[in-house]
Short mmCIF file of C-alpha atoms in Angstrom, two decimals:
data_model
loop_
_atom_site.label_atom_id
_atom_site.label_comp_id
_atom_site.label_asym_id
_atom_site.label_seq_id
_atom_site.Cartn_x
_atom_site.Cartn_y
_atom_site.Cartn_z
CA TYR A 1 -24.05 -182.74 145.24
CA MET A 2 -24.29 -183.58 148.94
CA VAL A 3 -28.02 -184.26 148.52
CA ASN A 4 -27.61 -187.00 145.90
CA PRO A 5 -26.90 -189.93 148.29
CA PHE A 6 -29.99 -188.92 150.25
CA LEU A 7 -32.01 -188.67 147.05
CA VAL A 8 -31.30 -192.30 146.12
CA GLU A 9 -32.15 -193.40 149.69
CA TYR A 10 -35.40 -191.42 149.51
CA GLY A 11 -36.24 -193.17 146.24
CA ALA A 12 -35.61 -196.58 147.78
CA GLU A 13 -37.69 -195.78 150.87
CA PHE A 14 -40.71 -194.43 148.98
CA GLY A 15 -40.75 -196.66 145.90
CA GLU A 16 -39.36 -193.97 143.61
CA SER A 17 -35.95 -195.51 142.91
CA ALA A 18 -36.01 -195.24 139.13
CA GLY A 19 -36.62 -191.50 139.09
CA ALA A 20 -34.50 -190.68 142.14
CA ASP A 21 -31.56 -192.75 140.90
CA ALA A 22 -31.72 -191.19 137.45
CA GLU A 23 -31.80 -187.66 138.87
CA ALA A 24 -28.97 -188.25 141.35
CA VAL A 25 -26.75 -189.79 138.68
CA ARG A 26 -27.64 -187.03 136.20
CA GLN A 27 -26.71 -184.31 138.69
CA LEU A 28 -23.35 -185.90 139.50
CA ALA A 29 -22.62 -186.40 135.80
CA VAL A 30 -23.48 -182.76 135.03
CA TYR A 31 -21.27 -181.52 137.88
CA GLY A 32 -18.39 -183.72 136.79
CA GLY A 33 -18.87 -182.83 133.14
CA HIS A 34 -18.66 -179.10 133.84
CA LEU A 35 -16.14 -179.02 136.69
CA GLN A 36 -13.57 -181.76 135.99
CA VAL A 37 -10.44 -180.62 134.16
CA ALA A 38 -7.46 -182.39 132.61
CA ASN A 39 -5.61 -182.93 135.92
CA GLY A 40 -8.59 -184.99 137.16
CA LEU A 41 -9.63 -182.55 139.85
CA LEU A 42 -12.85 -180.57 139.88
CA ARG A 43 -12.89 -176.79 139.87
CA HIS A 44 -14.85 -175.08 142.60
CA ALA A 45 -17.60 -173.65 140.40
CA TYR A 46 -18.84 -173.03 136.89
CA ASP A 47 -20.68 -170.02 135.47
CA GLU A 48 -22.44 -170.75 132.20
CA SER A 49 -22.60 -167.04 131.32
CA LYS A 50 -18.82 -166.75 131.89
CA SER A 51 -19.47 -163.24 133.18
CA VAL A 52 -18.97 -163.33 136.96
CA SER A 53 -15.74 -161.91 138.32
CA TRP A 54 -14.19 -165.25 139.29
CA ALA A 55 -15.05 -167.13 136.09
CA ASP A 56 -12.54 -167.78 133.35
CA PRO A 57 -13.96 -165.86 130.36
CA GLU A 58 -13.40 -168.83 128.02
CA THR A 59 -14.40 -171.80 130.19
CA GLY A 60 -16.62 -170.28 132.86
CA LEU A 61 -14.66 -172.20 135.49
CA ALA A 62 -13.47 -170.94 138.85
CA PRO A 63 -9.67 -170.76 139.16
CA GLU A 64 -9.27 -173.08 142.17
CA HIS A 65 -9.74 -176.68 143.30
CA TRP A 66 -11.03 -176.29 146.89
CA CYS A 67 -10.50 -179.49 148.80
CA ARG A 68 -13.75 -179.64 150.78
CA ALA A 69 -15.94 -179.12 147.73
CA VAL A 70 -14.09 -181.87 145.87
CA GLY A 71 -14.24 -184.00 149.03
CA TRP A 72 -18.03 -183.80 149.24
CA TYR A 73 -18.29 -184.66 145.55
CA SER A 74 -15.93 -187.64 145.90
CA MET A 75 -17.98 -189.11 148.75
CA ALA A 76 -21.28 -188.46 146.99
CA ILE A 77 -20.22 -190.18 143.79
CA VAL A 78 -19.05 -193.30 145.68
CA ASN A 79 -22.23 -193.42 147.79
CA VAL A 80 -24.45 -193.05 144.74
CA LEU A 81 -22.51 -195.76 142.87
CA ASP A 82 -23.11 -198.01 145.89
CA ALA A 83 -26.85 -197.37 145.78
CA VAL A 84 -27.81 -197.42 142.10
CA PRO A 85 -28.18 -200.60 140.06
CA ALA A 86 -25.31 -201.91 137.96
CA ASP A 87 -27.31 -201.32 134.77
CA GLN A 88 -27.99 -197.62 135.47
CA PRO A 89 -27.23 -196.03 132.05
CA ARG A 90 -24.98 -193.23 133.33
CA ARG A 91 -23.00 -195.46 135.69
CA PRO A 92 -20.05 -195.79 133.25
CA GLN A 93 -19.84 -191.99 133.06
CA LEU A 94 -19.70 -191.71 136.87
CA LEU A 95 -17.04 -194.41 137.05
CA ALA A 96 -14.93 -192.56 134.47
CA ILE A 97 -15.22 -189.30 136.44
CA LEU A 98 -14.31 -191.07 139.69
CA ARG A 99 -11.30 -192.83 138.13
CA LYS A 100 -9.97 -189.59 136.66
CA LEU A 101 -10.53 -187.84 139.99
CA ALA A 102 -8.71 -190.60 141.89
CA ALA A 103 -5.68 -190.18 139.62
CA GLY A 104 -5.68 -186.45 140.30
CA LEU A 105 -5.96 -187.00 144.04
CA GLU A 106 -3.07 -189.43 143.97
CA LYS A 107 -0.95 -186.92 142.06
CA TYR A 108 -1.61 -184.07 144.50
CA GLN A 109 -1.43 -186.00 147.78
CA ASP A 110 1.23 -184.39 149.97
CA PRO A 111 4.10 -186.92 150.08
CA ALA A 112 5.31 -185.62 153.44
CA SER A 113 2.04 -185.83 155.39
CA GLY A 114 -0.27 -188.02 153.28
CA ARG A 115 -2.92 -185.30 153.50
CA TRP A 116 -4.26 -182.96 150.82
CA PHE A 117 -3.98 -179.19 150.67
CA GLN A 118 -6.81 -176.70 151.07
CA VAL A 119 -6.17 -175.60 147.47
CA ILE A 120 -5.38 -179.07 146.22
CA ASP A 121 -2.94 -178.35 143.40
CA LYS A 122 -1.03 -175.52 145.09
CA GLY A 123 0.76 -177.38 147.87
CA GLY A 124 3.98 -175.44 147.39
CA ARG A 125 2.47 -172.10 148.41
CA SER A 126 3.33 -170.75 151.86
CA ASP A 127 -0.26 -169.55 152.38
CA ASN A 128 -1.72 -173.05 151.79
CA TRP A 129 -2.00 -175.89 154.31
CA THR A 130 -2.99 -179.52 154.54
CA GLU A 131 -6.56 -180.00 155.65
CA THR A 132 -7.92 -182.91 157.71
CA SER A 133 -11.59 -182.74 156.73
CA CYS A 134 -11.05 -183.07 152.98
CA SER A 135 -8.26 -185.57 153.58
CA SER A 136 -10.76 -187.68 155.53
CA MET A 137 -13.29 -187.38 152.70
CA PHE A 138 -10.75 -188.37 150.06
CA THR A 139 -9.54 -191.24 152.23
CA TYR A 140 -13.10 -192.56 152.49
CA ALA A 141 -13.84 -192.19 148.77
CA LEU A 142 -10.58 -193.79 147.65
CA SER A 143 -10.80 -196.62 150.17
CA ARG A 144 -14.44 -197.38 149.40
CA GLY A 145 -13.83 -197.04 145.67
CA ALA A 146 -10.97 -199.54 145.79
CA GLU A 147 -12.93 -201.88 148.06
CA ARG A 148 -15.97 -201.90 145.75
CA GLY A 149 -13.92 -202.25 142.55
CA TYR A 150 -14.76 -198.79 141.20
CA LEU A 151 -11.05 -197.96 141.41
CA ALA A 152 -7.89 -199.99 140.94
CA PRO A 153 -6.78 -201.79 144.13
CA ARG A 154 -3.68 -199.57 144.39
CA TYR A 155 -5.86 -196.67 145.54
CA ALA A 156 -6.29 -198.46 148.86
CA ALA A 157 -2.65 -197.58 149.58
CA VAL A 158 -3.28 -193.91 148.69
CA ALA A 159 -6.22 -193.99 151.11
CA ARG A 160 -4.07 -195.56 153.86
CA ARG A 161 -1.47 -192.79 153.49
CA GLY A 162 -4.26 -190.24 153.80
CA TYR A 163 -5.74 -191.99 156.84
CA GLN A 164 -2.37 -192.11 158.59
CA GLY A 165 -1.86 -188.44 157.75
CA VAL A 166 -5.18 -187.48 159.30
CA LEU A 167 -4.45 -189.54 162.42
CA ALA A 168 -1.00 -187.93 162.76
CA LYS A 169 -2.54 -184.44 162.64
CA LEU A 170 -5.32 -185.26 165.10
CA SER A 171 -3.21 -187.20 167.58
#
């Protein structure tokens, strides 16, 4: 999903916006459709055959929500929403995925530090830790999403807590 913002920029640069935009939005919608679960977060991977060792035999989903993977997706979806036209047919689907993801991120933000954990929904485990790179990615996506109206304005406060948490860890 990291390539999708570049794909829409490529389309704009070389007069191929319609096709590039449609493909970028389709890929993000497919990822979100397969990987997003009820808590709003995205699982790390999906196996259609449901046969690999890590895949749930009923859903095909990986068991974990790895913060960096979800971070890259969150930034990509915001950047693609910024670049595609308002009448892009799959735009409402991307907005719904982003809004559900934002709610999940808010729920799992560490209240003590403002950052997010490496395995996002398992903050109480002693072998887990808060991570600055994904926290920076989530901060960007939530801040930009609130600023552009993709998300409710209250997500700007969630982003600020994340930003302060990253600064506290780096300082």
